[in-house]
Amino acid sequence: MKELTAEYMACPIRNVIDRFGDKWSLLVLYGLWRFNPQPLRFSELHKLMTDCSQKMLSQTLKSLEKNHLVSRKQYAEIPPRVEYCLTELGRSLMPAIAPLLQWSLDHFSEVTDGKVIV
């Protein structure tokens, strides 16, 4: 196996994209962006991504919050209410991601041969 150099591992592109480049993170960011500036509750996000387990959605939200792309606001109510929204940093990311999302819509059939992954 090829040894990775410190310079390779410290690559800014690798380190930044790794924080939101997975399937679930992109879908969460898109869901929050779509409804921006209205915050969404966990259950509302989950309804947008029913194929994502609650555990995975929770882990994804925690990761995006840790990386300053999503903010979480908890209300001291019964039952507890938690809302999520994009941070300013998260909103600044979306104009860069939007063309990729549009490209996905425009070329869905070509890339997938019309077959949906289940």
PDB file of C-alpha atoms in Angstrom:
ATOM      1  CA  MET A   1       0.000   0.000   0.000  1.00  0.00           C
ATOM      2  CA  LYS A   2       1.252   3.465  -0.880  1.00  0.00           C
ATOM      3  CA  GLU A   3       2.280   5.620   2.078  1.00  0.00           C
ATOM      4  CA  LEU A   4       0.348   8.866   2.382  1.00  0.00           C
ATOM      5  CA  THR A   5       2.364  12.010   2.992  1.00  0.00           C
ATOM      6  CA  ALA A   6       1.473  14.579   5.659  1.00  0.00           C
ATOM      7  CA  GLU A   7       1.028  17.143   2.888  1.00  0.00           C
ATOM      8  CA  TYR A   8      -1.485  14.883   1.130  1.00  0.00           C
ATOM      9  CA  MET A   9      -3.447  14.308   4.354  1.00  0.00           C
ATOM     10  CA  ALA A  10      -3.445  18.044   5.184  1.00  0.00           C
ATOM     11  CA  CYS A  11      -5.026  18.955   1.832  1.00  0.00           C
ATOM     12  CA  PRO A  12      -7.621  21.695   2.485  1.00  0.00           C
ATOM     13  CA  ILE A  13      -9.964  20.360  -0.203  1.00  0.00           C
ATOM     14  CA  ARG A  14      -9.926  16.842   1.255  1.00  0.00           C
ATOM     15  CA  ASN A  15     -10.438  18.117   4.795  1.00  0.00           C
ATOM     16  CA  VAL A  16     -13.305  20.479   3.989  1.00  0.00           C
ATOM     17  CA  ILE A  17     -15.296  18.342   1.533  1.00  0.00           C
ATOM     18  CA  ASP A  18     -14.976  15.346   3.844  1.00  0.00           C
ATOM     19  CA  ARG A  19     -17.128  17.237   6.362  1.00  0.00           C
ATOM     20  CA  PHE A  20     -20.215  17.496   4.142  1.00  0.00           C
ATOM     21  CA  GLY A  21     -19.552  15.408   1.032  1.00  0.00           C
ATOM     22  CA  ASP A  22     -21.425  12.276   2.063  1.00  0.00           C
ATOM     23  CA  LYS A  23     -24.901  11.430   0.801  1.00  0.00           C
ATOM     24  CA  TRP A  24     -26.834  12.247   3.958  1.00  0.00           C
ATOM     25  CA  SER A  25     -25.058  15.516   4.710  1.00  0.00           C
ATOM     26  CA  LEU A  26     -25.779  16.864   1.240  1.00  0.00           C
ATOM     27  CA  LEU A  27     -29.441  15.895   1.558  1.00  0.00           C
ATOM     28  CA  VAL A  28     -29.747  17.536   5.000  1.00  0.00           C
ATOM     29  CA  LEU A  29     -28.074  20.703   3.737  1.00  0.00           C
ATOM     30  CA  TYR A  30     -30.382  20.748   0.714  1.00  0.00           C
ATOM     31  CA  GLY A  31     -33.480  20.208   2.881  1.00  0.00           C
ATOM     32  CA  LEU A  32     -32.561  23.035   5.229  1.00  0.00           C
ATOM     33  CA  TRP A  33     -31.640  25.309   2.315  1.00  0.00           C
ATOM     34  CA  ARG A  34     -34.945  24.626   0.572  1.00  0.00           C
ATOM     35  CA  PHE A  35     -36.898  25.832   3.594  1.00  0.00           C
ATOM     36  CA  ASN A  36     -34.465  28.598   4.609  1.00  0.00           C
ATOM     37  CA  PRO A  37     -34.911  30.763   6.655  1.00  0.00           C
ATOM     38  CA  GLN A  38     -37.604  28.620   8.309  1.00  0.00           C
ATOM     39  CA  PRO A  39     -35.989  26.174  10.724  1.00  0.00           C
ATOM     40  CA  LEU A  40     -36.999  22.525  10.550  1.00  0.00           C
ATOM     41  CA  ARG A  41     -37.637  20.082  13.331  1.00  0.00           C
ATOM     42  CA  PHE A  42     -36.005  16.655  13.336  1.00  0.00           C
ATOM     43  CA  SER A  43     -39.254  14.973  12.296  1.00  0.00           C
ATOM     44  CA  GLU A  44     -39.706  17.392   9.385  1.00  0.00           C
ATOM     45  CA  LEU A  45     -36.198  16.653   8.133  1.00  0.00           C
ATOM     46  CA  HIS A  46     -36.815  12.940   8.540  1.00  0.00           C
ATOM     47  CA  LYS A  47     -39.980  13.187   6.424  1.00  0.00           C
ATOM     48  CA  LEU A  48     -37.847  14.685   3.635  1.00  0.00           C
ATOM     49  CA  MET A  49     -35.419  11.749   3.884  1.00  0.00           C
ATOM     50  CA  THR A  50     -37.468   8.711   4.879  1.00  0.00           C
ATOM     51  CA  ASP A  51     -34.788   6.323   3.607  1.00  0.00           C
ATOM     52  CA  CYS A  52     -32.357   7.719   6.204  1.00  0.00           C
ATOM     53  CA  SER A  53     -32.648   6.063   9.602  1.00  0.00           C
ATOM     54  CA  GLN A  54     -33.284   8.279  12.616  1.00  0.00           C
ATOM     55  CA  LYS A  55     -29.904   7.258  14.019  1.00  0.00           C
ATOM     56  CA  MET A  56     -28.079   8.228  10.817  1.00  0.00           C
ATOM     57  CA  LEU A  57     -29.972  11.511  10.566  1.00  0.00           C
ATOM     58  CA  SER A  58     -29.077  12.299  14.168  1.00  0.00           C
ATOM     59  CA  GLN A  59     -25.388  11.504  13.555  1.00  0.00           C
ATOM     60  CA  THR A  60     -25.394  13.582  10.372  1.00  0.00           C
ATOM     61  CA  LEU A  61     -26.952  16.581  12.116  1.00  0.00           C
ATOM     62  CA  LYS A  62     -24.429  16.333  14.961  1.00  0.00           C
ATOM     63  CA  SER A  63     -21.568  16.220  12.464  1.00  0.00           C
ATOM     64  CA  LEU A  64     -22.881  19.197  10.487  1.00  0.00           C
ATOM     65  CA  GLU A  65     -23.374  21.121  13.730  1.00  0.00           C
ATOM     66  CA  LYS A  66     -19.841  20.252  14.864  1.00  0.00           C
ATOM     67  CA  ASN A  67     -18.539  21.551  11.526  1.00  0.00           C
ATOM     68  CA  HIS A  68     -20.472  24.833  11.899  1.00  0.00           C
ATOM     69  CA  LEU A  69     -22.783  24.254   8.918  1.00  0.00           C
ATOM     70  CA  VAL A  70     -25.998  23.639  10.872  1.00  0.00           C
ATOM     71  CA  SER A  71     -27.249  25.180  14.084  1.00  0.00           C
ATOM     72  CA  ARG A  72     -29.437  23.431  16.613  1.00  0.00           C
ATOM     73  CA  LYS A  73     -31.817  25.268  18.901  1.00  0.00           C
ATOM     74  CA  GLN A  74     -33.456  23.426  21.780  1.00  0.00           C
ATOM     75  CA  TYR A  75     -36.503  24.880  23.514  1.00  0.00           C
ATOM     76  CA  ALA A  76     -37.282  24.211  27.170  1.00  0.00           C
ATOM     77  CA  GLU A  77     -40.790  22.927  26.522  1.00  0.00           C
ATOM     78  CA  ILE A  78     -42.702  19.767  27.147  1.00  0.00           C
ATOM     79  CA  PRO A  79     -42.528  17.901  24.889  1.00  0.00           C
ATOM     80  CA  PRO A  80     -39.021  19.105  23.985  1.00  0.00           C
ATOM     81  CA  ARG A  81     -38.712  20.953  20.702  1.00  0.00           C
ATOM     82  CA  VAL A  82     -35.480  21.085  18.696  1.00  0.00           C
ATOM     83  CA  GLU A  83     -35.069  23.017  15.464  1.00  0.00           C
ATOM     84  CA  TYR A  84     -32.288  23.000  12.902  1.00  0.00           C
ATOM     85  CA  CYS A  85     -31.254  25.596  10.358  1.00  0.00           C
ATOM     86  CA  LEU A  86     -28.246  26.483   8.249  1.00  0.00           C
ATOM     87  CA  THR A  87     -25.633  28.698   9.839  1.00  0.00           C
ATOM     88  CA  GLU A  88     -24.234  31.651   7.940  1.00  0.00           C
ATOM     89  CA  LEU A  89     -21.347  29.392   6.919  1.00  0.00           C
ATOM     90  CA  GLY A  90     -23.807  26.714   5.764  1.00  0.00           C
ATOM     91  CA  ARG A  91     -25.784  29.258   3.741  1.00  0.00           C
ATOM     92  CA  SER A  92     -22.550  30.477   2.134  1.00  0.00           C
ATOM     93  CA  LEU A  93     -21.827  26.900   1.002  1.00  0.00           C
ATOM     94  CA  MET A  94     -25.132  26.408  -0.806  1.00  0.00           C
ATOM     95  CA  PRO A  95     -24.436  28.607  -3.885  1.00  0.00           C
ATOM     96  CA  ALA A  96     -21.461  26.328  -4.562  1.00  0.00           C
ATOM     97  CA  ILE A  97     -23.531  23.152  -4.135  1.00  0.00           C
ATOM     98  CA  ALA A  98     -26.644  24.379  -5.978  1.00  0.00           C
ATOM     99  CA  PRO A  99     -25.162  23.812  -9.481  1.00  0.00           C
ATOM    100  CA  LEU A 100     -24.311  20.215  -8.528  1.00  0.00           C
ATOM    101  CA  LEU A 101     -27.875  19.670  -7.319  1.00  0.00           C
ATOM    102  CA  GLN A 102     -29.275  21.127 -10.550  1.00  0.00           C
ATOM    103  CA  TRP A 103     -26.861  19.018 -12.609  1.00  0.00           C
ATOM    104  CA  SER A 104     -28.153  15.941 -10.762  1.00  0.00           C
ATOM    105  CA  LEU A 105     -31.724  16.816 -11.691  1.00  0.00           C
ATOM    106  CA  ASP A 106     -30.820  17.590 -15.304  1.00  0.00           C
ATOM    107  CA  HIS A 107     -28.818  14.392 -15.853  1.00  0.00           C
ATOM    108  CA  PHE A 108     -30.601  11.907 -13.584  1.00  0.00           C
ATOM    109  CA  SER A 109     -31.764   9.633 -16.390  1.00  0.00           C
ATOM    110  CA  GLU A 110     -28.397   9.649 -18.163  1.00  0.00           C
ATOM    111  CA  VAL A 111     -26.433   8.782 -15.047  1.00  0.00           C
ATOM    112  CA  THR A 112     -28.857   6.237 -13.584  1.00  0.00           C
ATOM    113  CA  ASP A 113     -30.356   4.818 -16.796  1.00  0.00           C
ATOM    114  CA  GLY A 114     -33.632   5.700 -15.092  1.00  0.00           C
ATOM    115  CA  LYS A 115     -33.017   3.153 -12.313  1.00  0.00           C
ATOM    116  CA  VAL A 116     -33.533   4.290  -8.746  1.00  0.00           C
ATOM    117  CA  ILE A 117     -31.330   2.775  -6.025  1.00  0.00           C
ATOM    118  CA  VAL A 118     -33.470   1.248  -3.295  1.00  0.00           C
TER     119      VAL A 118
END
